Structures are given as C-alpha cells and as structure tokens.
Amino acid sequence: MYSQRVLTIAPEVEVLARFGRALSDPIRCQLLLALRKAPAYPSDLAETIGVSRTRLSNHLACLRDCGLVVAVPDGRRTRYELADERLGHALDDLRTAVVAVETDRTCTDADAKGCC
C-alpha cells in the first residue's frame, strides 16, 4: 500500500529560500532552463547538459525537494517537468533582471570576490 503525501503551502520566505538554493548551482539552473522549454526524460537532460546520470539524479532530487520540479510516471520511464508553469515565467523574469544588473555593477571587486 502506498502512503499518501500531504502537500502544504510553504511560507513566502521559505519559497524564496528554496528557489535561491535551486538557483545557486549552475547545473540546476541549466535543468530549470531546459525544463522551462519542455518536459524531458533524465537521459535526455543528462545528454543536453553534459553530466552523468548519477550527478543529474542528485540535482533533480534537489529540485524535487525544493518543490520546483515534479517527476511524472510515463509507462516504464519518468518524465520531469516544472511543478508550476509560472516558474517558467519567473525564470524568464529573473534572467532579464540579472542582465539588467550585470550591466550596472556597483561592486568594483566583484570579479575578485566572486560576488555580485
């Protein structure tokens, strides 16, 4: 018998922290951007991004734990997709905002410190 998971709505601050955790790794960013375009299977994602299946699996688990992607059974395979279509719009908005920020850097030591 399968146990049922009860989904709850996370507080706003927790949602933002989870989103930030997901975006803190370049591979997870690539995964989110790939899934923004269309749902995909792990083997295709691994090939597209150029990482091993094991490494990809760890990152997909993180994104699932953050509530950003869902695993959808598809016969004998599992397909991944964004948990909410609005996440794709949010990613587009963030990409645009980052481009605007990058052109107006206020931190003169950004390259040396690895920040901003």
Coordinates of N, CA, C and O in Angstrom, one line a residue:
M1 N 0.8 -1.2 0.0 CA 0.0 0.0 0.0 C 0.9 1.2 0.0 O 1.9 1.3 0.7
Y2 N 0.5 2.2 -0.8 CA 1.3 3.4 -0.9 C 0.9 4.4 0.1 O -0.3 4.6 0.4
S3 N 1.8 5.1 0.7 CA 1.5 6.2 1.6 C 1.2 7.5 0.8 O 1.8 7.7 -0.2
Q4 N 0.3 8.2 1.3 CA -0.1 9.5 0.6 C 0.7 10.6 1.2 O 0.8 10.7 2.5
R5 N 1.2 11.5 0.4 CA 1.9 12.7 0.9 C 0.9 13.8 0.9 O 0.1 14.0 0.0
V6 N 1.0 14.6 2.0 CA 0.1 15.7 2.1 C 0.9 16.9 1.7 O 2.0 17.2 2.3
L7 N 0.5 17.7 0.7 CA 1.2 18.9 0.3 C 0.7 20.1 1.1 O -0.5 20.2 1.3
T8 N 1.6 20.9 1.5 CA 1.2 22.1 2.2 C 1.8 23.3 1.4 O 2.8 23.2 0.6
I9 N 1.3 24.5 1.6 CA 1.8 25.7 1.0 C 2.9 26.2 1.9 O 2.6 26.5 3.1
A10 N 4.0 26.4 1.4 CA 5.2 27.0 2.2 C 5.0 28.5 2.3 O 4.5 29.2 1.4
P11 N 5.5 29.0 3.5 CA 5.5 30.4 3.7 C 6.4 31.1 2.6 O 7.3 30.5 2.0
E12 N 6.1 32.4 2.3 CA 6.8 33.1 1.2 C 8.3 33.1 1.4 O 9.0 32.9 0.4
V13 N 8.8 33.3 2.6 CA 10.2 33.4 2.8 C 10.8 32.0 2.5 O 11.9 31.9 1.8
E14 N 10.2 30.9 2.9 CA 10.7 29.6 2.6 C 10.7 29.3 1.1 O 11.6 28.7 0.5
V15 N 9.7 29.8 0.4 CA 9.6 29.6 -1.1 C 10.8 30.3 -1.7 O 11.5 29.7 -2.6
L16 N 11.1 31.5 -1.3 CA 12.2 32.2 -1.9 C 13.5 31.6 -1.6 O 14.4 31.5 -2.4
A17 N 13.7 31.1 -0.4 CA 14.9 30.4 0.0 C 15.1 29.2 -0.8 O 16.2 28.9 -1.2
R18 N 14.0 28.4 -1.0 CA 14.2 27.2 -1.8 C 14.5 27.5 -3.3 O 15.3 26.9 -3.9
F19 N 13.9 28.6 -3.8 CA 14.2 29.0 -5.2 C 15.7 29.4 -5.2 O 16.4 29.1 -6.2
G20 N 16.1 30.2 -4.2 CA 17.5 30.6 -4.2 C 18.5 29.4 -4.1 O 19.5 29.4 -4.8
R21 N 18.2 28.4 -3.3 CA 19.0 27.2 -3.2 C 19.1 26.5 -4.5 O 20.2 26.1 -5.0
A22 N 18.0 26.4 -5.2 CA 17.9 25.7 -6.5 C 18.8 26.5 -7.5 O 19.5 25.9 -8.3
L23 N 18.7 27.8 -7.5 CA 19.5 28.6 -8.5 C 20.9 28.8 -8.1 O 21.7 29.3 -8.9
S24 N 21.4 28.3 -6.9 CA 22.7 28.5 -6.5 C 23.7 27.6 -7.2 O 24.9 27.7 -7.1
D25 N 23.2 26.7 -8.0 CA 24.1 25.7 -8.7 C 23.9 25.8 -10.2 O 22.7 25.8 -10.7
P26 N 25.0 26.0 -11.0 CA 24.8 26.1 -12.5 C 24.1 24.9 -13.1 O 23.3 25.1 -14.1
I27 N 24.3 23.7 -12.6 CA 23.7 22.6 -13.3 C 22.2 22.6 -13.0 O 21.4 22.4 -13.9
R28 N 21.8 23.0 -11.8 CA 20.3 23.1 -11.5 C 19.7 24.2 -12.3 O 18.6 24.1 -12.8
C29 N 20.5 25.3 -12.5 CA 20.0 26.4 -13.4 C 19.7 25.9 -14.8 O 18.7 26.2 -15.4
Q30 N 20.7 25.1 -15.3 CA 20.6 24.5 -16.7 C 19.3 23.6 -16.8 O 18.6 23.6 -17.8
L31 N 19.1 22.8 -15.7 CA 18.0 21.9 -15.7 C 16.7 22.7 -15.7 O 15.8 22.4 -16.5
L32 N 16.6 23.7 -14.9 CA 15.4 24.5 -14.9 C 15.1 25.2 -16.2 O 14.0 25.3 -16.7
L33 N 16.2 25.7 -16.8 CA 16.0 26.4 -18.1 C 15.6 25.4 -19.2 O 14.8 25.7 -20.1
A34 N 16.2 24.2 -19.1 CA 15.8 23.1 -20.1 C 14.3 22.7 -19.9 O 13.6 22.6 -20.9
L35 N 13.9 22.6 -18.6 CA 12.5 22.2 -18.4 C 11.5 23.3 -18.6 O 10.4 23.1 -18.8
R36 N 12.1 24.5 -18.6 CA 11.2 25.7 -19.0 C 10.7 25.5 -20.4 O 9.6 25.9 -20.7
K37 N 11.6 25.0 -21.2 CA 11.2 24.8 -22.7 C 10.2 23.7 -22.9 O 9.3 23.8 -23.6
A38 N 10.5 22.5 -22.1 CA 9.6 21.4 -22.3 C 9.9 20.3 -21.3 O 11.1 20.2 -20.9
P39 N 9.0 19.5 -20.9 CA 9.3 18.3 -20.0 C 10.3 17.4 -20.7 O 10.4 17.4 -22.0
A40 N 11.1 16.7 -19.9 CA 12.1 15.8 -20.5 C 12.4 14.6 -19.6 O 12.1 14.6 -18.4
Y41 N 13.0 13.6 -20.2 CA 13.5 12.4 -19.5 C 14.9 12.6 -19.0 O 15.7 13.3 -19.7
P42 N 15.3 12.0 -17.9 CA 16.6 12.2 -17.4 C 17.7 11.9 -18.4 O 18.7 12.6 -18.4
S43 N 17.6 10.8 -19.2 CA 18.6 10.5 -20.1 C 18.8 11.7 -21.1 O 20.0 12.0 -21.5
D44 N 17.8 12.3 -21.6 CA 17.9 13.4 -22.5 C 18.5 14.6 -21.8 O 19.3 15.4 -22.4
L45 N 18.0 14.9 -20.6 CA 18.6 16.0 -19.8 C 20.1 15.8 -19.6 O 20.9 16.8 -19.7
A46 N 20.5 14.6 -19.2 CA 21.9 14.4 -19.0 C 22.7 14.7 -20.2 O 23.8 15.3 -20.2
E47 N 22.2 14.2 -21.4 CA 22.9 14.4 -22.6 C 23.0 15.9 -23.0 O 24.0 16.4 -23.4
T48 N 21.8 16.6 -22.8 CA 21.8 18.0 -23.2 C 22.7 18.9 -22.3 O 23.4 19.7 -22.9
I49 N 22.7 18.6 -21.0 CA 23.5 19.4 -20.1 C 25.0 18.9 -20.1 O 25.9 19.6 -19.7
G50 N 25.2 17.6 -20.4 CA 26.6 17.1 -20.4 C 27.1 16.6 -19.1 O 28.2 16.9 -18.7
V51 N 26.2 16.0 -18.3 CA 26.6 15.5 -17.0 C 26.2 14.0 -16.9 O 25.4 13.5 -17.7
S52 N 26.8 13.3 -15.9 CA 26.5 11.9 -15.8 C 25.0 11.7 -15.2 O 24.5 12.7 -14.6
R53 N 24.5 10.6 -15.4 CA 23.1 10.3 -14.9 C 23.1 10.4 -13.4 O 22.1 10.8 -12.8
T54 N 24.1 9.9 -12.8 CA 24.2 10.0 -11.3 C 24.2 11.4 -10.8 O 23.4 11.8 -9.9
R55 N 25.0 12.2 -11.4 CA 25.1 13.6 -11.0 C 23.7 14.3 -11.3 O 23.2 15.1 -10.5
L56 N 23.2 14.0 -12.4 CA 21.9 14.6 -12.8 C 20.8 14.2 -11.8 O 20.0 15.0 -11.3
S57 N 20.8 12.9 -11.4 CA 19.8 12.4 -10.5 C 19.9 13.2 -9.1 O 18.8 13.5 -8.6
N58 N 21.1 13.5 -8.7 CA 21.2 14.2 -7.4 C 20.6 15.6 -7.6 O 20.0 16.1 -6.6
H59 N 20.9 16.3 -8.7 CA 20.3 17.6 -8.9 C 18.8 17.6 -9.1 O 18.1 18.5 -8.6
L60 N 18.3 16.6 -9.8 CA 16.8 16.5 -9.9 C 16.2 16.3 -8.5 O 15.1 16.8 -8.2
A61 N 16.8 15.5 -7.7 CA 16.3 15.2 -6.3 C 16.3 16.5 -5.6 O 15.3 16.8 -4.8
C62 N 17.3 17.4 -5.7 CA 17.3 18.7 -5.0 C 16.1 19.5 -5.5 O 15.4 20.2 -4.7
L63 N 16.0 19.6 -6.8 CA 14.9 20.4 -7.4 C 13.5 19.9 -7.0 O 12.6 20.7 -6.8
R64 N 13.4 18.6 -6.9 CA 12.1 18.0 -6.4 C 11.9 18.4 -4.9 O 10.8 18.8 -4.5
D65 N 12.9 18.3 -4.1 CA 12.9 18.6 -2.7 C 12.5 20.1 -2.5 O 11.9 20.5 -1.6
C66 N 13.0 21.0 -3.4 CA 12.7 22.4 -3.4 C 11.3 22.7 -3.9 O 10.8 23.8 -3.7
G67 N 10.6 21.7 -4.5 CA 9.3 21.9 -5.0 C 9.2 22.5 -6.3 O 8.1 23.0 -6.7
L68 N 10.3 22.5 -7.0 CA 10.3 23.2 -8.3 C 10.1 22.3 -9.5 O 9.6 22.8 -10.6
V69 N 10.4 21.1 -9.4 CA 10.1 20.1 -10.5 C 9.3 18.9 -9.9 O 9.4 18.7 -8.7
V70 N 8.6 18.2 -10.8 CA 7.9 17.0 -10.4 C 8.3 15.9 -11.4 O 8.6 16.2 -12.5
A71 N 8.2 14.7 -10.8 CA 8.5 13.5 -11.6 C 7.2 12.9 -12.0 O 6.3 12.7 -11.1
V72 N 7.0 12.7 -13.3 CA 5.7 12.2 -13.8 C 5.9 10.8 -14.4 O 6.6 10.7 -15.4
P73 N 5.3 9.8 -13.8 CA 5.4 8.5 -14.4 C 4.9 8.5 -15.8 O 3.8 9.0 -16.1
D74 N 5.6 7.8 -16.7 CA 5.2 7.7 -18.1 C 5.6 6.3 -18.6 O 6.7 6.1 -19.2
G75 N 4.7 5.4 -18.3 CA 5.0 4.0 -18.6 C 6.1 3.5 -17.7 O 6.0 3.6 -16.5
R76 N 7.1 3.0 -18.3 CA 8.3 2.5 -17.5 C 9.3 3.6 -17.3 O 10.3 3.3 -16.6
R77 N 9.1 4.8 -17.8 CA 10.0 5.9 -17.6 C 9.4 6.9 -16.7 O 8.2 6.9 -16.4
T78 N 10.3 7.9 -16.3 CA 9.8 9.0 -15.6 C 10.2 10.3 -16.3 O 11.4 10.5 -16.7
R79 N 9.3 11.2 -16.5 CA 9.5 12.4 -17.2 C 9.5 13.5 -16.1 O 8.8 13.5 -15.1
Y80 N 10.3 14.5 -16.3 CA 10.4 15.6 -15.4 C 9.9 16.9 -16.0 O 10.0 17.1 -17.2
E81 N 9.2 17.7 -15.2 CA 8.7 19.0 -15.7 C 8.6 20.0 -14.5 O 8.7 19.6 -13.3
L82 N 8.5 21.2 -14.9 CA 8.4 22.2 -13.8 C 7.1 22.0 -13.0 O 6.1 21.6 -13.6
A83 N 7.1 22.2 -11.7 CA 6.0 21.9 -10.9 C 4.8 22.9 -11.1 O 3.7 22.5 -10.9
D84 N 5.1 24.0 -11.7 CA 4.1 25.0 -12.0 C 4.6 25.8 -13.2 O 5.7 26.3 -13.2
E85 N 3.7 26.0 -14.1 CA 4.1 26.7 -15.4 C 4.5 28.1 -15.1 O 5.3 28.7 -15.8
R86 N 4.1 28.7 -14.0 CA 4.5 30.1 -13.6 C 6.0 30.2 -13.3 O 6.6 31.2 -13.4
L87 N 6.6 29.0 -13.0 CA 8.0 29.0 -12.7 C 8.8 29.4 -14.0 O 9.9 30.0 -13.9
G88 N 8.3 29.0 -15.1 CA 9.0 29.3 -16.4 C 9.0 30.8 -16.6 O 10.0 31.4 -17.0
H89 N 7.9 31.5 -16.3 CA 7.8 32.9 -16.4 C 8.7 33.6 -15.4 O 9.3 34.6 -15.7
A90 N 8.8 33.0 -14.1 CA 9.6 33.6 -13.1 C 11.1 33.5 -13.6 O 11.9 34.5 -13.4
L91 N 11.5 32.4 -14.2 CA 12.8 32.2 -14.6 C 13.2 33.2 -15.7 O 14.2 33.8 -15.8
D92 N 12.2 33.5 -16.6 CA 12.4 34.5 -17.7 C 12.6 35.9 -17.0 O 13.5 36.6 -17.4
D93 N 11.8 36.2 -16.0 CA 11.9 37.5 -15.4 C 13.2 37.6 -14.7 O 13.8 38.7 -14.7
L94 N 13.7 36.6 -14.0 CA 15.0 36.6 -13.3 C 16.1 36.8 -14.3 O 17.0 37.5 -14.0
R95 N 16.0 36.1 -15.4 CA 17.1 36.2 -16.4 C 17.2 37.6 -16.9 O 18.3 38.2 -17.1
T96 N 16.1 38.3 -17.1 CA 16.0 39.6 -17.6 C 16.6 40.6 -16.5 O 17.4 41.5 -16.8
A97 N 16.2 40.4 -15.3 CA 16.7 41.2 -14.2 C 18.2 41.1 -14.0 O 18.9 42.1 -13.8
V98 N 18.7 39.9 -14.1 CA 20.1 39.7 -14.0 C 20.9 40.4 -15.1 O 21.9 41.0 -14.8
V99 N 20.4 40.3 -16.3 CA 21.1 41.0 -17.4 C 21.1 42.5 -17.1 O 22.1 43.1 -17.3
A100 N 20.0 43.1 -16.6 CA 20.0 44.5 -16.3 C 21.0 44.8 -15.1 O 21.7 45.8 -15.2
V101 N 21.1 44.0 -14.1 CA 22.0 44.2 -13.0 C 23.5 44.1 -13.5 O 24.3 44.9 -13.1
E102 N 23.7 43.1 -14.3 CA 25.1 42.8 -14.7 C 25.7 44.0 -15.5 O 26.9 44.3 -15.4
T103 N 24.9 44.8 -16.2 CA 25.4 45.9 -16.9 C 25.7 47.1 -16.1 O 26.4 48.0 -16.5
D104 N 25.2 47.1 -14.8 CA 25.4 48.2 -13.9 C 26.0 47.7 -12.6 O 25.4 47.8 -11.6
R105 N 27.2 47.2 -12.6 CA 27.8 46.6 -11.4 C 28.2 47.8 -10.5 O 29.0 48.7 -10.9
T106 N 27.8 47.7 -9.2 CA 28.2 48.7 -8.3 C 29.4 48.2 -7.4 O 30.1 49.0 -6.8
C107 N 29.6 46.9 -7.4 CA 30.7 46.3 -6.6 C 32.0 46.2 -7.5 O 32.0 45.5 -8.4
T108 N 32.9 47.1 -7.2 CA 34.1 47.1 -8.0 C 35.0 45.9 -7.9 O 35.9 45.6 -8.7
D109 N 34.8 45.1 -6.7 CA 35.6 43.9 -6.5 C 34.9 42.6 -6.8 O 35.3 41.5 -6.4
A110 N 33.9 42.7 -7.6 CA 33.0 41.6 -7.9 C 33.8 40.4 -8.5 O 33.6 39.3 -8.1
D111 N 34.6 40.6 -9.5 CA 35.4 39.6 -10.1 C 36.4 38.9 -9.1 O 36.5 37.7 -9.0
A112 N 37.0 39.7 -8.3 CA 38.0 39.2 -7.3 C 37.3 38.4 -6.2 O 37.8 37.4 -5.8
K113 N 36.2 38.9 -5.8 CA 35.4 38.3 -4.7 C 34.5 37.2 -5.1 O 34.0 36.4 -4.3
G114 N 34.2 37.1 -6.4 CA 33.2 36.1 -6.9 C 31.8 36.4 -6.4 O 31.0 35.5 -6.3
C115 N 31.5 37.7 -6.3 CA 30.1 38.0 -5.9 C 29.5 38.9 -6.9 O 30.0 39.1 -8.0
C116 N 28.3 39.4 -6.6 CA 27.5 40.3 -7.5 C 27.4 39.7 -8.9 O 27.6 40.3 -9.9

